[in-house]
Tab-separated table of C-alpha atoms in Angstrom:
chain	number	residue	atom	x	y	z
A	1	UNK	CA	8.898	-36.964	-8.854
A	2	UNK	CA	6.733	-38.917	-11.359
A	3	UNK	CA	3.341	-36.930	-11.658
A	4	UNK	CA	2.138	-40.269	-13.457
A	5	UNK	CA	2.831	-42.097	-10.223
A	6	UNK	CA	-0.445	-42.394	-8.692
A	7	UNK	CA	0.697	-43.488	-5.115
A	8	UNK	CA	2.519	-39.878	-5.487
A	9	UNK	CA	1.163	-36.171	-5.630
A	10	UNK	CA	3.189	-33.488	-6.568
A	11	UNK	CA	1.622	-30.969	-4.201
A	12	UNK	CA	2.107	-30.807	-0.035
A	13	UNK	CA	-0.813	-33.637	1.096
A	14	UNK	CA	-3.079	-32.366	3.819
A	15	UNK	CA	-4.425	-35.467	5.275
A	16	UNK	CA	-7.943	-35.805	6.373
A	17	UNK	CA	-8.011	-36.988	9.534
A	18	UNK	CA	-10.325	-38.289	11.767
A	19	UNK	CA	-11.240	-35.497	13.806
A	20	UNK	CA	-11.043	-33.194	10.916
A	21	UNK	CA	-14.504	-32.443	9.522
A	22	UNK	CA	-15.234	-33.043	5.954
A	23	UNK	CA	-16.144	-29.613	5.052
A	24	UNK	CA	-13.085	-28.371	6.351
A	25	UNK	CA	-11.097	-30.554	4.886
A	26	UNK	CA	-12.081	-29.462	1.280
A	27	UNK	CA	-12.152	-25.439	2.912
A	28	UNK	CA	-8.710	-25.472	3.285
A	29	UNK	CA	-8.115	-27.010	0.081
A	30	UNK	CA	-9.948	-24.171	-1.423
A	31	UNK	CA	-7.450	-22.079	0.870
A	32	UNK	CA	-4.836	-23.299	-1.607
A	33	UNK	CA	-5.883	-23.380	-4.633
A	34	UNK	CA	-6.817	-19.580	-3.924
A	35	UNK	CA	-3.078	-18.906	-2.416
A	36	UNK	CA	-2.118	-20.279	-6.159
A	37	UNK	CA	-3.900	-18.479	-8.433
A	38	UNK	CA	-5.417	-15.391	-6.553
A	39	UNK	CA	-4.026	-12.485	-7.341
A	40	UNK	CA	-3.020	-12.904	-11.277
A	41	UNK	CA	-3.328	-10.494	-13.647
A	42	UNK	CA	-7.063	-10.176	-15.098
A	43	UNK	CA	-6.994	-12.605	-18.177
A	44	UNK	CA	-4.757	-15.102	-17.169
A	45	UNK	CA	-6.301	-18.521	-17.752
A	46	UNK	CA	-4.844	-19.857	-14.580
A	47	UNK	CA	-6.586	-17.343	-12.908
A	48	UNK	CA	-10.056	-17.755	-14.615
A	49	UNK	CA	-9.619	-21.735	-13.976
A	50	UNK	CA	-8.530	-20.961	-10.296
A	51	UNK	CA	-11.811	-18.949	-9.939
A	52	UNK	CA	-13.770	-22.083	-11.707
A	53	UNK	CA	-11.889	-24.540	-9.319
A	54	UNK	CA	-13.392	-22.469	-6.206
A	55	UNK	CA	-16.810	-22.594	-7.501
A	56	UNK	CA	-16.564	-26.285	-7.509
A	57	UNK	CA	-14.570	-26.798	-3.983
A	58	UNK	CA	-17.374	-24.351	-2.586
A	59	UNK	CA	-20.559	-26.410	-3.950
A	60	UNK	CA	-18.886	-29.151	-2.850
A	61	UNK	CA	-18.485	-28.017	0.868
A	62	UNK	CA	-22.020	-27.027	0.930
A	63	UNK	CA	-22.864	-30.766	0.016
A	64	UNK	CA	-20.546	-31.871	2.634
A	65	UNK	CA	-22.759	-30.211	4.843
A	66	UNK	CA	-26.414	-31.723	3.690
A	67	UNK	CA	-26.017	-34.755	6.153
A	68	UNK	CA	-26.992	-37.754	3.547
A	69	UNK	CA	-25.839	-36.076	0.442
A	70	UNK	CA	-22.546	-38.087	0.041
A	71	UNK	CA	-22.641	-41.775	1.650
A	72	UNK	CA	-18.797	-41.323	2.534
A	73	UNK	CA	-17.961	-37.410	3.521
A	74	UNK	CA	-14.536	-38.020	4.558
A	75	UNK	CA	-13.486	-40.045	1.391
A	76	UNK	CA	-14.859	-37.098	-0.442
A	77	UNK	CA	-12.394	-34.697	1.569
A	78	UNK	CA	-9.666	-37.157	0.897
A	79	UNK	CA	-10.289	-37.742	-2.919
A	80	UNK	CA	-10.587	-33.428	-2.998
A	81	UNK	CA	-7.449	-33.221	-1.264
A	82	UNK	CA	-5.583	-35.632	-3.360
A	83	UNK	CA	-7.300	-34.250	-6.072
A	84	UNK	CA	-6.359	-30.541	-5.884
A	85	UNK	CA	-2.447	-31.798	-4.903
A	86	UNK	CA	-2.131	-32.293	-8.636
A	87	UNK	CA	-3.665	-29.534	-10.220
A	88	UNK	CA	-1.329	-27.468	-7.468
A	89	UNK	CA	1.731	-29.733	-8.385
A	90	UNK	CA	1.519	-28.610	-11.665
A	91	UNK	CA	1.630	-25.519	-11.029
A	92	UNK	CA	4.477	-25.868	-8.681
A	93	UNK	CA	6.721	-28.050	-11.650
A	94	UNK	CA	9.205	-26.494	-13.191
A	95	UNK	CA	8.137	-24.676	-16.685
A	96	UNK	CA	9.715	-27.479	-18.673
A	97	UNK	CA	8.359	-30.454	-16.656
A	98	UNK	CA	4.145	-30.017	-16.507
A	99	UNK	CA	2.616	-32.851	-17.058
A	100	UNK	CA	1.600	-32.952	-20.768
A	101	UNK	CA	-2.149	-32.157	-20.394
A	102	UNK	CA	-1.531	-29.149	-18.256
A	103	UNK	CA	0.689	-27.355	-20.771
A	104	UNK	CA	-2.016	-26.169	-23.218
A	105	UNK	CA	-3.127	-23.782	-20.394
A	106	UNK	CA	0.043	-23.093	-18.844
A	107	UNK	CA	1.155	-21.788	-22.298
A	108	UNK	CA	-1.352	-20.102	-23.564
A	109	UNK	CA	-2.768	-18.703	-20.649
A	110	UNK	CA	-1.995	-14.831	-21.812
A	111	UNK	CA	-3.158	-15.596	-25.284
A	112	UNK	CA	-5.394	-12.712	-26.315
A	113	UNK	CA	-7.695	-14.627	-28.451
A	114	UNK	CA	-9.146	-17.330	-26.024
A	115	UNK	CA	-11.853	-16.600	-24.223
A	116	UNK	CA	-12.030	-17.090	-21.022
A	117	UNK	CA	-15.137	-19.881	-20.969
A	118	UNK	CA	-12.279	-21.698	-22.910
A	119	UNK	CA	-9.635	-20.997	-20.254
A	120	UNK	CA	-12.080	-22.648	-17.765
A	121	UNK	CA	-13.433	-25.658	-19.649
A	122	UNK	CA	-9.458	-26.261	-20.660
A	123	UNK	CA	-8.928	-26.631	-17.354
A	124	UNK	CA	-11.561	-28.468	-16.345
A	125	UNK	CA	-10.924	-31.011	-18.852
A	126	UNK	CA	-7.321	-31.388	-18.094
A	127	UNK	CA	-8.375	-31.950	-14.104
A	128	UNK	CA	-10.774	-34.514	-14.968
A	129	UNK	CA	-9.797	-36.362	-17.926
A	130	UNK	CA	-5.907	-37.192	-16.307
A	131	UNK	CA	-5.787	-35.932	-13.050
A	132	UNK	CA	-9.234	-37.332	-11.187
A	133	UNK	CA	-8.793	-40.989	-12.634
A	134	UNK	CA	-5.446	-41.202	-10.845
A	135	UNK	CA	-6.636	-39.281	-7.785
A	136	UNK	CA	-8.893	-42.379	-7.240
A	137	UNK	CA	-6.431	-44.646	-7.750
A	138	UNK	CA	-4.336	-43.068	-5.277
A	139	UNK	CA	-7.642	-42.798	-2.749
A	140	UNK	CA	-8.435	-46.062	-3.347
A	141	UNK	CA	-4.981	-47.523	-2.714
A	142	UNK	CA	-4.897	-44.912	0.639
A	143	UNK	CA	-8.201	-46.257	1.691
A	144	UNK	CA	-7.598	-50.270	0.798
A	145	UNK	CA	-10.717	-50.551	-1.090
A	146	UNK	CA	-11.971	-50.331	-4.792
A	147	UNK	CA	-13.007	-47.763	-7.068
A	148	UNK	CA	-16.589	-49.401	-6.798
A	149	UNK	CA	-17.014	-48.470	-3.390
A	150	UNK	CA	-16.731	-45.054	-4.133
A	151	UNK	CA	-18.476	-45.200	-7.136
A	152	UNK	CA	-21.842	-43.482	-5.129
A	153	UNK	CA	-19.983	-40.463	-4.231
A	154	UNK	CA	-18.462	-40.121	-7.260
A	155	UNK	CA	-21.504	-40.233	-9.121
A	156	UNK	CA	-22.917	-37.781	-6.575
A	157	UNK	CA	-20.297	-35.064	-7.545
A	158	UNK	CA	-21.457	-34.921	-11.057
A	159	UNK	CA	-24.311	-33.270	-9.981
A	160	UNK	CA	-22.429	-30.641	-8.488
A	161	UNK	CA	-20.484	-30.373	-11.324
A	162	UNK	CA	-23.043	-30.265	-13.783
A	163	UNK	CA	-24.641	-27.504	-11.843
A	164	UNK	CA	-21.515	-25.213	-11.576
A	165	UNK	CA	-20.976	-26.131	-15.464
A	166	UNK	CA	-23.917	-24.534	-16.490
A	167	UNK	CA	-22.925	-21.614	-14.321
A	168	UNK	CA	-19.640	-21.141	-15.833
A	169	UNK	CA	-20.945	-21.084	-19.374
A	170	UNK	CA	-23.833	-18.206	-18.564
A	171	UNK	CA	-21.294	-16.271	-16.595
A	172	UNK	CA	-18.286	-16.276	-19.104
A	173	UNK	CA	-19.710	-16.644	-21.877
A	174	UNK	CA	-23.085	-14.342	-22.478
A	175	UNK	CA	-24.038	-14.582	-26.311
A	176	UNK	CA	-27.256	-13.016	-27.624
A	177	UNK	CA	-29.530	-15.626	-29.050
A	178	UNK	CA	-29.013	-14.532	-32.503
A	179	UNK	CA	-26.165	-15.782	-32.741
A	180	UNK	CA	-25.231	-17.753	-35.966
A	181	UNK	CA	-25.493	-21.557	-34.203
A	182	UNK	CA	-22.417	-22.342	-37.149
A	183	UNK	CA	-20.080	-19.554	-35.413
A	184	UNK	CA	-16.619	-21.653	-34.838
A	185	UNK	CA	-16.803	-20.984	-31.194
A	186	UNK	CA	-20.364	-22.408	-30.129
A	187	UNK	CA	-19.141	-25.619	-32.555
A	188	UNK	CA	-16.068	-25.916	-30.205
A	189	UNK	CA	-17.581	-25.098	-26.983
A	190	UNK	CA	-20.607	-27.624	-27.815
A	191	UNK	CA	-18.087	-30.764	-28.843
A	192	UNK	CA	-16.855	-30.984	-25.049
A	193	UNK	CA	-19.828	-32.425	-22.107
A	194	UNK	CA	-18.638	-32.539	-18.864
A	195	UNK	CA	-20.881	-35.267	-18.273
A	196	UNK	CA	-18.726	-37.378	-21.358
A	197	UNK	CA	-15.463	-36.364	-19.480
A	198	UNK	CA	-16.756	-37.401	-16.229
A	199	UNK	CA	-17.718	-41.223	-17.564
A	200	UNK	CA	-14.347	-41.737	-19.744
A	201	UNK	CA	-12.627	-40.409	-16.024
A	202	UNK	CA	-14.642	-43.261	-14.281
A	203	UNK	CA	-13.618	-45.668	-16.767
A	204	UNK	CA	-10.349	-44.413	-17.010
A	205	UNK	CA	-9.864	-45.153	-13.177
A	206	UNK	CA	-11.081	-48.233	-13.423
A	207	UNK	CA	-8.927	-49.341	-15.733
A	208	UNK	CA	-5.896	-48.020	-13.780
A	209	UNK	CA	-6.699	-49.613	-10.531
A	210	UNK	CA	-6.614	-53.067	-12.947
A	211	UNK	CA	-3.157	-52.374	-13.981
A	212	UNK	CA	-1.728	-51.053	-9.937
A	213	UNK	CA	0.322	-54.504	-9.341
A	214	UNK	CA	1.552	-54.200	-13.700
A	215	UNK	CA	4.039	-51.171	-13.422
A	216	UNK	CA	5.028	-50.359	-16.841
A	217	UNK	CA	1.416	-50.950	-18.103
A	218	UNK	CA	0.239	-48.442	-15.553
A	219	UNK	CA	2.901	-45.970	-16.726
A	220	UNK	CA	2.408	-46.700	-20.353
A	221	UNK	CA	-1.601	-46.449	-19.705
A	222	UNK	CA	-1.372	-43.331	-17.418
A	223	UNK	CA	1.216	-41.380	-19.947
A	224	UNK	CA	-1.102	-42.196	-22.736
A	225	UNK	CA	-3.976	-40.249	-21.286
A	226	UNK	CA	-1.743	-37.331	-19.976
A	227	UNK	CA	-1.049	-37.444	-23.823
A	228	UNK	CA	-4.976	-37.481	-24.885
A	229	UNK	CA	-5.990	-35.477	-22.450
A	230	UNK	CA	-3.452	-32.589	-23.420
A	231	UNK	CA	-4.847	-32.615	-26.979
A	232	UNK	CA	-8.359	-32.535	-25.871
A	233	UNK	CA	-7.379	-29.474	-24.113
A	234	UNK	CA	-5.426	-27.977	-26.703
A	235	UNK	CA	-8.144	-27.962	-29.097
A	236	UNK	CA	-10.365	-26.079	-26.185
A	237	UNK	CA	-7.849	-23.139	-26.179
A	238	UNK	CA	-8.298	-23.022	-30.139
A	239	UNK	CA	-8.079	-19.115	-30.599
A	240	UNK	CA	-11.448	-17.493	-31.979
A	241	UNK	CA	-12.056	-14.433	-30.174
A	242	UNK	CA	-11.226	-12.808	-32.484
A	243	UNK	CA	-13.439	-14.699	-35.481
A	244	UNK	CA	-16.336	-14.413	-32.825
A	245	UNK	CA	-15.992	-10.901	-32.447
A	246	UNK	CA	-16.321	-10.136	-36.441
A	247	UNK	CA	-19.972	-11.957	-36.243
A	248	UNK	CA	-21.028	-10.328	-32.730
């Protein structure tokens, strides 16, 4: 299958329906992405992104459950669905066929000089730089409506994000504050926002849903950020341990 088709997922849809709540909706895509990555040996940055990705699927059910939070719960549950189908389809591909931003992590997720904050915010940037700008495309075309209309709940998540972010950085990554502010680590680690990948995923999915009736521009676009996206993520899983260890 194309993972750049966005009417496509590479993972087994669960569809939200009706008389499915929201929140457990996204609780049994949580079920998954635990079945996926629970269970691997301590280290493995699958594993440490797979414990990130639960934090997030978790904050987000909670949210699901402040009535008013999101204006649109069950096109939440659908985008998370969609959403997690292609982090778990690349997973599922066969070692040689990952889509290109995936395979920083995939193949250096033993490496004994990456941290494990840079595991997780490798991963995270992979899911939302390529993968969330075509899961809207795909919940918009499920849905029949525009990225605008979900543009409220969208720009709800961040905050859950954001808040999970900050999170992930105290637990993975505790530094004593006298720690030289040049060390090659804190430079790296400080380059990437999650707020900045967020907004180029917005735009990014607004740009796709422009080119949906252009075929080969949408596949020339959509390869193009699997592309950028991979070497965004690459440059994440830079390996300093080991030169942060020697200042420590």
């Amino acid at each position: 299958m194309d993972t750049l088709d966005a009417t496509d997922t590479t993972g087994p849809t669960d569809a939200v329906e009706p008389s499915t709540a929201p929140a457990d909706a996204v609780t049994v895509v949580a079920a998954r992405i635990g079945d996926a990555t629970g269970g691997l040996p301590p280290g493995d940055g699958v594993g440490v992104f797979g414990e990130v990705y639960l934090q997030v699927t978790d904050a987000v059910t909670d949210r699901l459950g402040d009535e008013g939070w999101f204006r649109s719960p069950v096109d939440v549950a659908r985008l998370s669905t969609l959403f997690a189908d292609r982090f778990l389809g690349a997973l599922a591909a066969d070692a040689s066929a990952p889509p290109a931003c995936w395979r920083p992590l995939l193949d250096l997720r033993h490496h004994p000089d990456i941290l494990p904050v840079q595991f997780a915010l490798s991963g995270i940037n992979s899911h939302i730089e390529h993968d969330l700008p075509l899961s809207v495309v795909e919940t918009c075309a499920s849905l029949e409506c525009a990225p605008d209309d979900l543009a409220v709940d969208f720009h709800r998540i961040n905050d859950v994000l954001a808040a999970v972010e900050d999170r992930i950085r105290e637990e993975l990554l505790p530094l004593p504050q006298e720690l030289d502010v040049t060390d090659p680590l804190l430079h790296l680690l400080g380059s990437w926002s999650i707020d900045a990948a967020r907004d180029a995923a917005w735009a990014s999915a607004r740009m796709l849903w422009e080119l949906r009736d252009h075929p080969e521009a949408f596949a020339a676009a959509a390869a193009a950020l699997d592309r950028s996206t991979g070497m965004v993520s690459r440059c994440l899983l830079t390996p300093l341990a080991g030169v942060s260890r020697q200042r420590l």
